[in-house]
XYZ file of C-alpha atoms in Angstrom:
619
model
C 126.295 81.355 84.080
C 123.489 83.319 86.044
C 120.616 81.223 85.477
C 118.118 82.101 88.622
C 114.354 80.559 89.294
C 112.640 82.763 90.182
C 109.745 82.040 93.270
C 108.034 85.677 92.919
C 106.016 86.149 96.450
C 108.534 83.718 98.285
C 110.815 86.052 97.372
C 108.968 90.019 98.592
C 110.375 90.999 101.831
C 106.856 92.137 102.430
C 104.062 90.081 104.497
C 101.865 88.575 101.561
C 99.133 87.138 101.866
C 95.976 86.174 99.367
C 92.728 85.560 99.906
C 89.155 84.243 98.273
C 85.872 86.653 97.427
C 85.122 84.382 100.481
C 88.150 86.344 102.621
C 89.357 82.685 102.250
C 93.178 82.126 102.195
C 94.434 81.214 99.112
C 98.781 82.078 100.299
C 100.856 83.052 102.658
C 104.995 83.825 102.431
C 107.209 83.454 104.766
C 106.857 86.960 105.714
C 103.451 86.327 106.350
C 103.392 83.303 108.291
C 105.570 84.953 110.345
C 103.999 87.849 110.621
C 100.405 85.738 111.807
C 102.333 83.884 113.447
C 100.008 80.902 111.896
C 101.354 78.223 109.010
C 99.673 78.219 105.768
C 98.984 74.398 107.000
C 96.415 75.941 109.270
C 95.339 79.244 107.332
C 94.688 77.776 104.020
C 90.832 77.529 103.054
C 89.976 79.640 106.534
C 88.254 82.536 106.889
C 90.261 85.930 107.915
C 87.584 86.959 110.250
C 87.121 83.301 111.466
C 90.841 83.091 112.417
C 91.855 86.569 113.717
C 88.105 87.584 115.176
C 89.702 90.976 117.046
C 90.880 92.506 112.937
C 86.905 93.335 112.631
C 86.947 96.159 114.649
C 90.456 97.511 112.583
C 90.008 98.899 109.326
C 90.510 95.609 107.483
C 87.107 94.549 106.744
C 85.817 98.202 105.266
C 89.209 98.380 103.623
C 88.872 94.945 101.652
C 85.223 94.655 101.237
C 85.850 98.168 99.226
C 88.116 96.617 97.197
C 86.559 94.076 96.365
C 83.263 95.883 95.776
C 84.411 98.608 93.558
C 87.922 96.365 92.105
C 90.023 99.579 92.935
C 93.525 99.304 94.972
C 93.037 100.477 98.560
C 96.470 101.067 101.575
C 95.530 101.801 104.881
C 97.784 102.135 107.937
C 96.893 99.823 110.912
C 98.659 99.053 114.563
C 99.139 95.616 115.436
C 98.859 95.869 119.420
C 99.869 92.342 120.015
C 103.371 92.638 117.928
C 103.587 96.569 118.998
C 104.140 97.027 114.520
C 103.054 99.668 112.825
C 102.006 98.321 109.411
C 101.456 99.999 105.290
C 98.650 96.955 104.427
C 97.517 97.356 100.531
C 95.044 95.896 98.932
C 94.950 94.604 95.029
C 91.549 93.681 94.167
C 90.460 91.081 91.293
C 87.604 88.644 89.765
C 89.308 85.916 92.057
C 89.455 87.462 95.198
C 92.625 90.188 96.756
C 97.192 89.946 97.220
C 97.154 91.569 100.053
C 100.908 93.280 100.942
C 102.002 94.629 104.442
C 105.228 96.531 104.923
C 106.414 96.851 108.170
C 106.831 101.329 108.021
C 107.409 101.195 112.335
C 109.973 102.687 111.795
C 109.054 105.229 109.487
C 106.717 106.406 112.266
C 109.287 106.101 114.695
C 111.505 108.876 112.671
C 108.488 111.223 112.165
C 108.166 111.297 115.762
C 111.726 111.687 116.185
C 111.102 113.649 113.929
C 108.938 116.221 115.572
C 111.627 116.150 119.107
C 114.352 116.080 117.168
C 115.391 118.412 114.378
C 118.826 116.290 113.820
C 116.792 113.554 112.556
C 116.026 115.311 109.374
C 119.781 114.639 107.894
C 119.947 110.575 108.599
C 116.910 109.691 106.457
C 116.944 109.560 102.667
C 113.592 111.452 102.228
C 113.903 115.318 101.479
C 112.595 117.112 104.948
C 112.640 120.447 106.078
C 110.668 122.282 108.422
C 108.297 125.517 109.041
C 107.843 128.173 111.909
C 104.518 129.683 112.530
C 104.850 132.245 110.033
C 105.810 129.940 107.046
C 109.064 130.104 107.069
C 111.717 127.459 105.958
C 113.283 126.619 109.810
C 115.817 123.475 108.755
C 116.123 121.077 105.310
C 118.139 118.320 105.047
C 120.819 117.167 102.200
C 118.770 115.239 100.581
C 115.465 118.598 100.362
C 118.937 120.108 98.643
C 119.839 117.023 96.274
C 116.157 117.326 94.992
C 115.856 120.587 94.626
C 119.509 121.265 93.466
C 119.675 124.455 96.195
C 121.974 125.386 99.495
C 121.094 124.963 102.300
C 121.760 129.206 102.210
C 119.102 129.400 99.392
C 116.378 127.820 101.475
C 116.209 128.751 105.180
C 114.064 131.854 105.437
C 111.878 131.358 102.659
C 108.887 131.077 102.307
C 107.513 127.624 101.673
C 106.005 128.867 98.683
C 109.727 128.443 97.550
C 109.450 124.304 97.301
C 106.551 123.912 95.217
C 108.185 126.739 92.916
C 111.629 125.173 92.436
C 109.825 121.220 92.109
C 107.925 122.786 89.779
C 105.034 121.358 91.568
C 100.606 122.581 89.480
C 99.482 124.935 90.885
C 96.727 123.111 92.251
C 99.047 120.434 93.527
C 100.492 123.774 95.618
C 97.319 124.872 96.841
C 96.062 121.683 98.078
C 99.716 121.493 99.973
C 99.287 124.991 101.532
C 95.956 123.735 103.029
C 97.443 120.579 104.437
C 100.302 122.498 105.759
C 97.561 124.582 107.695
C 95.734 122.284 108.847
C 98.707 120.465 110.587
C 99.703 123.674 112.326
C 96.227 125.441 113.491
C 95.651 121.199 114.457
C 92.545 120.419 112.504
C 94.365 117.113 111.291
C 97.015 115.004 113.147
C 99.470 114.737 110.145
C 98.012 114.843 106.450
C 99.531 113.127 103.264
C 99.849 113.966 99.645
C 100.876 112.623 96.549
C 102.215 115.311 94.201
C 103.946 115.017 90.822
C 107.593 117.073 90.923
C 110.448 117.911 89.047
C 113.840 117.139 90.519
C 117.346 119.188 90.342
C 118.245 116.878 86.821
C 115.004 117.272 85.294
C 113.411 114.579 85.783
C 109.825 113.710 86.455
C 109.256 112.312 89.754
C 105.918 111.263 91.825
C 106.744 112.346 95.509
C 104.777 111.727 98.964
C 104.161 114.995 100.689
C 103.749 114.405 104.161
C 103.125 117.061 106.458
C 103.214 115.913 111.005
C 103.365 118.465 113.866
C 106.227 119.126 116.312
C 107.158 120.974 118.896
C 109.899 123.288 119.092
C 111.308 125.892 119.920
C 111.008 128.066 116.648
C 109.221 125.367 114.013
C 105.995 123.538 114.548
C 105.466 122.127 110.945
C 107.035 119.081 109.957
C 106.834 118.004 106.382
C 108.874 114.907 104.686
C 109.262 114.469 101.154
C 109.728 110.587 99.930
C 110.294 109.563 96.215
C 107.650 106.898 95.416
C 108.168 107.312 91.900
C 109.183 103.780 91.269
C 106.177 102.537 93.889
C 103.720 104.601 91.858
C 104.704 103.475 88.272
C 104.755 99.450 90.093
C 100.966 100.605 91.479
C 100.101 102.069 88.141
C 101.007 99.094 85.742
C 99.572 96.521 88.618
C 95.896 98.527 87.843
C 96.490 98.118 84.026
C 97.578 94.640 84.656
C 94.270 94.208 85.966
C 92.529 95.815 83.138
C 94.915 93.754 80.721
C 93.273 90.590 82.924
C 89.742 91.786 82.143
C 90.443 92.068 78.643
C 92.245 88.161 78.489
C 88.945 87.039 79.873
C 86.974 88.817 77.660
C 88.085 87.244 74.935
C 87.999 82.824 74.089
C 90.779 83.016 70.604
C 93.550 81.493 72.260
C 95.439 83.629 69.657
C 94.107 87.242 69.812
C 94.825 86.546 74.163
C 98.434 85.908 73.158
C 97.869 89.145 70.807
C 96.721 91.317 74.809
C 99.326 89.278 76.545
C 102.145 90.126 74.397
C 101.264 93.887 73.369
C 100.307 95.072 77.098
C 103.703 93.804 78.368
C 105.200 95.971 75.807
C 103.063 98.958 76.624
C 102.790 98.615 79.859
C 106.414 96.601 81.561
C 108.577 98.249 78.599
C 108.880 95.089 76.935
C 109.593 96.269 73.581
C 110.605 92.649 72.127
C 108.393 89.409 73.442
C 106.625 86.807 72.043
C 104.207 83.840 72.935
C 104.984 80.401 71.390
C 101.940 77.864 72.140
C 102.138 73.899 72.250
C 100.977 72.409 68.555
C 99.888 69.133 70.785
C 99.439 67.117 67.744
C 102.414 67.864 66.215
C 104.822 68.394 69.403
C 107.016 71.465 69.081
C 106.052 74.872 69.929
C 104.896 77.248 68.055
C 104.987 81.364 67.842
C 101.470 83.135 67.483
C 101.953 86.258 68.391
C 104.652 88.773 68.514
C 105.676 92.349 69.494
C 106.806 94.782 66.407
C 110.101 95.149 67.593
C 110.908 91.180 67.713
C 109.775 91.273 64.494
C 112.075 94.251 62.632
C 115.181 92.428 65.086
C 115.058 88.980 63.710
C 112.375 89.157 60.704
C 110.225 86.548 61.963
C 109.928 84.140 65.698
C 111.201 80.358 64.991
C 109.189 77.373 65.976
C 111.200 75.246 68.804
C 110.720 71.683 68.448
C 112.037 69.073 71.675
C 115.167 69.894 73.266
C 115.784 73.166 71.267
C 117.553 75.965 72.997
C 116.479 77.522 76.521
C 112.764 77.936 75.404
C 112.274 74.643 75.344
C 113.603 73.408 78.067
C 111.617 76.781 80.761
C 108.894 75.126 78.764
C 109.666 71.532 80.292
C 110.317 72.363 84.083
C 107.634 75.053 84.331
C 109.825 77.314 86.067
C 110.257 80.881 85.084
C 114.118 81.781 84.661
C 115.620 84.486 84.059
C 118.961 85.343 82.236
C 121.366 88.101 82.923
C 124.134 87.904 80.135
C 123.219 85.112 77.610
C 126.520 84.872 76.515
C 127.509 82.865 79.468
C 124.570 80.890 79.187
C 124.968 76.931 77.090
C 122.084 75.453 75.250
C 121.622 78.581 73.482
C 118.921 78.141 70.154
C 121.240 80.829 68.237
C 124.382 81.343 69.533
C 124.390 84.428 67.561
C 121.168 85.984 68.215
C 121.761 89.728 69.844
C 119.661 88.819 73.176
C 122.210 89.826 75.858
C 119.530 89.194 78.328
C 115.572 87.558 78.756
C 113.103 86.453 80.989
C 111.110 82.761 80.039
C 107.776 82.007 81.550
C 106.254 78.982 81.304
C 102.291 79.869 80.290
C 101.043 76.928 82.320
C 101.125 74.022 80.222
C 100.119 75.917 76.614
C 103.467 77.307 75.971
C 105.981 80.235 77.218
C 106.346 83.766 77.009
C 109.255 85.339 76.319
C 110.954 88.897 76.319
C 114.459 90.251 75.529
C 116.850 92.871 75.421
C 120.072 93.789 73.368
C 121.270 94.873 76.743
C 122.641 92.190 79.708
C 121.180 92.716 83.079
C 118.405 94.520 81.616
C 115.589 93.183 83.948
C 115.189 92.493 87.855
C 113.236 91.233 90.229
C 110.057 93.639 89.463
C 110.080 92.759 85.948
C 110.453 88.440 86.808
C 107.352 89.340 88.907
C 104.819 91.108 86.490
C 105.704 88.699 84.031
C 105.026 86.362 86.489
C 101.466 87.600 87.358
C 100.921 88.694 83.087
C 101.391 85.178 82.355
C 99.489 83.897 85.052
C 96.266 85.561 83.911
C 97.345 84.789 80.321
C 96.969 80.738 81.362
C 93.864 81.701 83.137
C 92.350 82.913 80.008
C 93.803 80.425 78.080
C 92.296 77.478 79.794
C 89.088 79.425 80.453
C 89.094 79.508 76.437
C 90.048 75.719 75.996
C 86.699 75.129 77.941
C 84.301 76.916 76.353
C 85.723 75.945 72.950
C 85.173 71.831 74.449
C 81.333 73.412 75.983
C 80.835 74.263 72.314
C 81.893 71.737 70.890
C 79.958 69.125 73.123
C 76.697 71.320 71.860
C 76.865 71.326 68.821
C 77.920 67.719 69.027
C 74.832 67.021 70.585
C 72.413 69.537 68.244
C 73.832 66.680 65.097
C 73.168 63.853 67.581
C 69.923 65.478 68.234
C 68.664 65.955 64.534
C 70.302 62.378 63.898
C 68.182 60.737 65.985
C 65.660 62.876 64.987
C 66.151 61.388 61.289
C 67.050 58.498 62.181
C 63.032 58.133 63.776
C 61.068 59.445 61.146
C 63.321 57.583 58.368
C 62.582 54.535 60.400
C 58.794 55.265 61.079
C 58.166 56.005 57.427
C 59.913 53.067 55.978
C 57.662 50.259 57.812
C 54.715 52.522 57.343
C 54.976 52.093 53.809
C 54.593 48.640 54.500
C 52.402 48.245 56.761
C 50.063 50.703 54.486
C 50.463 47.642 51.701
C 49.543 44.928 53.954
C 46.119 47.305 55.075
C 45.406 48.189 51.559
C 45.212 44.356 51.267
C 43.747 42.973 53.958
C 40.649 46.043 53.614
C 40.348 44.765 49.757
C 37.317 43.439 48.094
C 39.939 40.996 45.755
C 38.734 37.740 46.320
C 42.368 36.816 44.493
C 44.595 38.321 47.237
C 47.787 37.711 48.339
C 50.655 38.068 51.054
C 52.321 41.174 49.947
C 55.683 39.612 50.139
C 54.801 37.368 47.672
C 57.455 37.910 44.920
C 60.042 38.018 47.687
C 60.627 35.112 50.263
C 59.649 36.708 54.604
C 63.426 35.836 54.566
C 64.623 39.065 52.525
C 62.264 41.059 53.715
C 63.440 40.480 57.332
C 67.112 40.298 56.624
C 66.165 44.014 54.226
C 64.488 44.979 57.981
C 67.466 43.656 60.185
C 70.213 45.673 57.875
C 67.857 48.677 58.665
C 68.560 48.125 62.275
C 71.898 48.208 62.431
C 71.653 50.884 60.559
C 70.128 52.703 62.896
C 72.226 51.135 65.762
C 74.807 52.249 64.015
C 73.492 56.073 62.557
C 73.035 56.532 66.396
C 76.306 55.835 67.605
C 78.896 59.576 68.803
C 79.906 60.635 66.374
C 83.424 61.302 67.749
C 83.298 57.458 69.059
C 86.284 56.296 66.967
C 88.029 53.530 68.548
C 91.676 53.072 68.221
C 92.612 53.405 63.592
C 94.521 50.805 62.452
C 96.269 50.764 58.716
C 93.617 49.733 55.768
C 94.315 48.741 52.678
C 91.978 49.817 50.096
C 91.141 47.278 48.128
C 90.798 44.657 51.196
C 88.934 46.404 52.744
C 86.042 47.252 49.357
C 86.143 42.944 49.071
C 85.332 42.605 52.501
C 82.961 44.849 52.655
C 80.831 43.799 49.552
C 80.644 40.445 51.249
C 78.333 42.016 52.856
C 76.419 44.030 50.878
C 73.818 43.189 47.910
C 76.101 44.998 45.390
C 77.132 42.462 42.698
C 81.127 41.446 43.604
C 81.900 41.341 39.345
C 80.071 45.307 39.649
C 83.103 47.071 41.713
C 86.861 48.191 40.696
C 89.260 49.423 42.659
C 91.541 51.649 40.486
C 94.796 52.391 42.440
C 95.783 50.242 45.625
C 96.025 51.778 48.996
C 96.477 52.378 52.247
C 94.965 54.150 55.190
C 94.088 54.234 58.417
C 90.822 54.361 60.329
C 88.408 52.723 62.373
C 88.479 49.219 60.954
C 84.827 47.639 61.801
C 82.953 51.556 60.867
C 85.409 51.914 57.556
C 83.325 48.317 56.490
C 80.284 49.496 57.341
C 80.697 52.832 55.118
C 81.629 51.039 52.236
C 79.126 48.106 52.430
C 76.156 51.357 53.076
C 77.757 52.428 50.102
C 77.352 49.811 47.839
C 73.882 48.859 49.919
C 72.681 52.407 48.643
C 73.959 51.818 44.768
C 72.528 48.765 44.759
C 69.038 50.072 46.108
C 68.640 52.419 43.491
C 70.308 50.430 40.574
C 68.091 50.359 37.686
C 70.191 48.048 35.108
C 73.163 47.117 34.894
C 75.582 49.167 37.749
C 79.103 49.646 37.799
C 81.222 51.283 40.413
C 84.919 52.464 40.141
C 87.285 52.951 43.050
C 89.590 55.128 43.016
C 91.917 57.908 45.262
C 93.116 61.202 44.989
C 94.785 64.438 46.129
C 98.078 62.658 45.628
C 99.282 64.825 42.832
C 100.211 68.288 43.466
C 97.153 70.260 42.567
C 94.574 68.709 43.553
C 93.118 69.376 47.158
C 94.087 67.420 50.357
C 93.375 63.491 49.729
C 90.627 60.883 49.262
C 89.093 58.798 47.611
C 85.795 58.549 45.783
C 82.335 55.816 44.411
C 81.690 56.396 41.198
C 79.010 54.757 39.867
C 77.069 54.331 36.733
C 74.043 52.690 35.764
C 72.196 53.883 38.898
C 69.112 57.306 39.870
C 71.376 59.830 41.254
C 70.520 59.603 45.271
C 69.224 62.268 47.737
C 71.256 63.953 49.410
C 71.488 61.848 52.826
C 71.016 65.619 55.046
C 67.866 65.456 53.161
C 67.370 62.139 53.734
C 67.078 62.814 57.273
C 65.070 65.781 57.686
C 62.745 65.288 54.876
C 62.834 61.349 54.793
C 59.554 60.099 52.037
C 59.281 56.747 51.286
C 57.063 54.768 48.622
C 56.581 50.906 47.923
C 59.595 50.597 46.131
C 61.920 51.710 48.751
C 60.516 50.715 51.847
C 62.854 49.920 54.316
C 65.851 50.506 52.282
C 68.638 51.542 55.268
C 69.854 55.273 55.417
C 72.633 54.676 53.166
C 75.133 58.044 52.310
C 73.277 59.271 55.855
C 75.151 56.603 57.526
C 77.923 56.493 55.189
C 78.458 60.715 55.495
C 78.266 60.743 59.312
C 80.850 57.465 59.319
C 83.285 59.784 57.601
C 82.208 62.882 59.507
C 83.164 60.472 62.410
C 86.749 60.031 61.576
C 87.677 64.111 60.204
C 87.245 63.485 57.141
C 84.530 65.483 54.535
C 81.778 63.828 52.774
C 79.826 65.502 48.878
C 78.255 64.104 46.097
C 78.241 65.424 42.574
C 75.581 63.853 40.023
C 74.138 63.641 36.489
C 72.455 61.928 34.078
C 74.795 59.374 33.290
C 76.948 59.172 37.064
C 77.199 59.603 40.300
C 80.493 60.203 42.498
C 80.798 60.511 45.640
C 84.285 61.190 47.748
C 85.656 61.303 50.298
C 88.697 63.768 51.150
C 91.184 64.356 54.537
C 92.089 61.591 54.749
C 95.492 63.404 55.533
C 96.863 59.213 56.479
C 95.932 58.110 52.465
C 98.922 56.708 50.669
C 99.600 55.197 48.228
C 100.379 51.259 48.222
C 101.707 48.544 46.235
C 99.028 46.020 43.780
């Protein structure tokens, strides 16, 4: 089995450190600790300019500020006097700061200097090298240049320098710039010149070359040209720049599935990973659900599988939280599908959200660069998903606050109108000239009136509770819950019939209030004898989501509970009648159930659905 856990930045041979937007150190790899002669503990959280004040007089500030302000990669060479070392510094910006790589190029500098003094050195390096005299004629070439151009040394020596861009299929504009660079160095207007020039090698492969022109002191030659193949580096930088653009796209979206689709297609288009997919954790159900995949993955497998706990390498990697690269799956145990055509794959956890997997039909398809780029991609994806989660929570909280405000304003209006109606009755009676005035509650006891007022206060307290504040849900038998609610409601128990026994899970106290409030509302609207039938729905196929209903006959149709709050009206007969169905609706929604009312001249049917825990029960 070949299984590699790859901590990317610590395996990079270059010195690497990361800075936030205030230029404080947020990470250093081991090589950077050696270079700076300071440990992570000493530098993390510290400002670079404070810890290394001598760098203020170098190219670091200008280069880093330009990268941060313009959000473009920058590179420059710098000499470290204390270490007597030349470094090539490359800084890549992101919204969170800078990623800085420092490569020791001292040897390259020494080679270039030595080349200016000793022409024989050109044969010892892999870069293509040739020298020119004052007439721009080629004096000497090395084996690497012959290999690049596919010609013998004898066919080059003595030829004008123009033959090199011609053989390398260099664009006319780049050839002119190359000629100017040679002139600038030869006449002394520049110490050296470097250009990146696309060219085609002897095998007709398009490459990117770094053409460096330097002066030399030689009996015959005055200028040396070093051609380095930087195709891989150029491609890496192109991908890194593209990943920054992908990061912006990721952070602009607040839809998790869209974020995953962007990540998958970025991997396919930018990183040449045609068979990739993303799985997100369904926390309520406990499995990894496929949410995005490339066309190549769907074409090969006809769809992506769902992974349950303990199934395959995907779940194993998700649990460990480390990026894994599998070179040859035929040597790996614990596969989800032992007959899979995939031979090698990278599996990268996206934090606690899920995983990204990319595979190939070839063994040993992926190298450390692929792992590094996938790691960057999933880290950016994780940040985008974290942000989407935060914004979703914020939207939900904002919506809930708006709903609470609406409910509380409605409650205040209902309470005010109901009590005001009674006060007006008392005021009218007290101001009457009729000598036969009686206390307006003579026909109903003070105790009854106070009881109704207390019920309204209880309704207000219950209604004002946070709609999401449902306590632990426990098993409830519908028949028993109806019986308990009738004991504290104003509705005659003989008027209610439970047509089918069932069980469900709910907050016992609030469910009791829901039923009692519904029964009180029916009693308040009753004209003559009233009957209420309670049944269940959704247990049969095609009957919609599960739930229960209350079907009443013999009462006036109720107002919509939403209207009761937004446009409350009362009269003397209905004063202090409570919040009724508005409270029923609030408690139902607190349980994530749906609420609806349908009425005609004969009956009213109240349905509460999406009660997923409803099950039939024995009588």
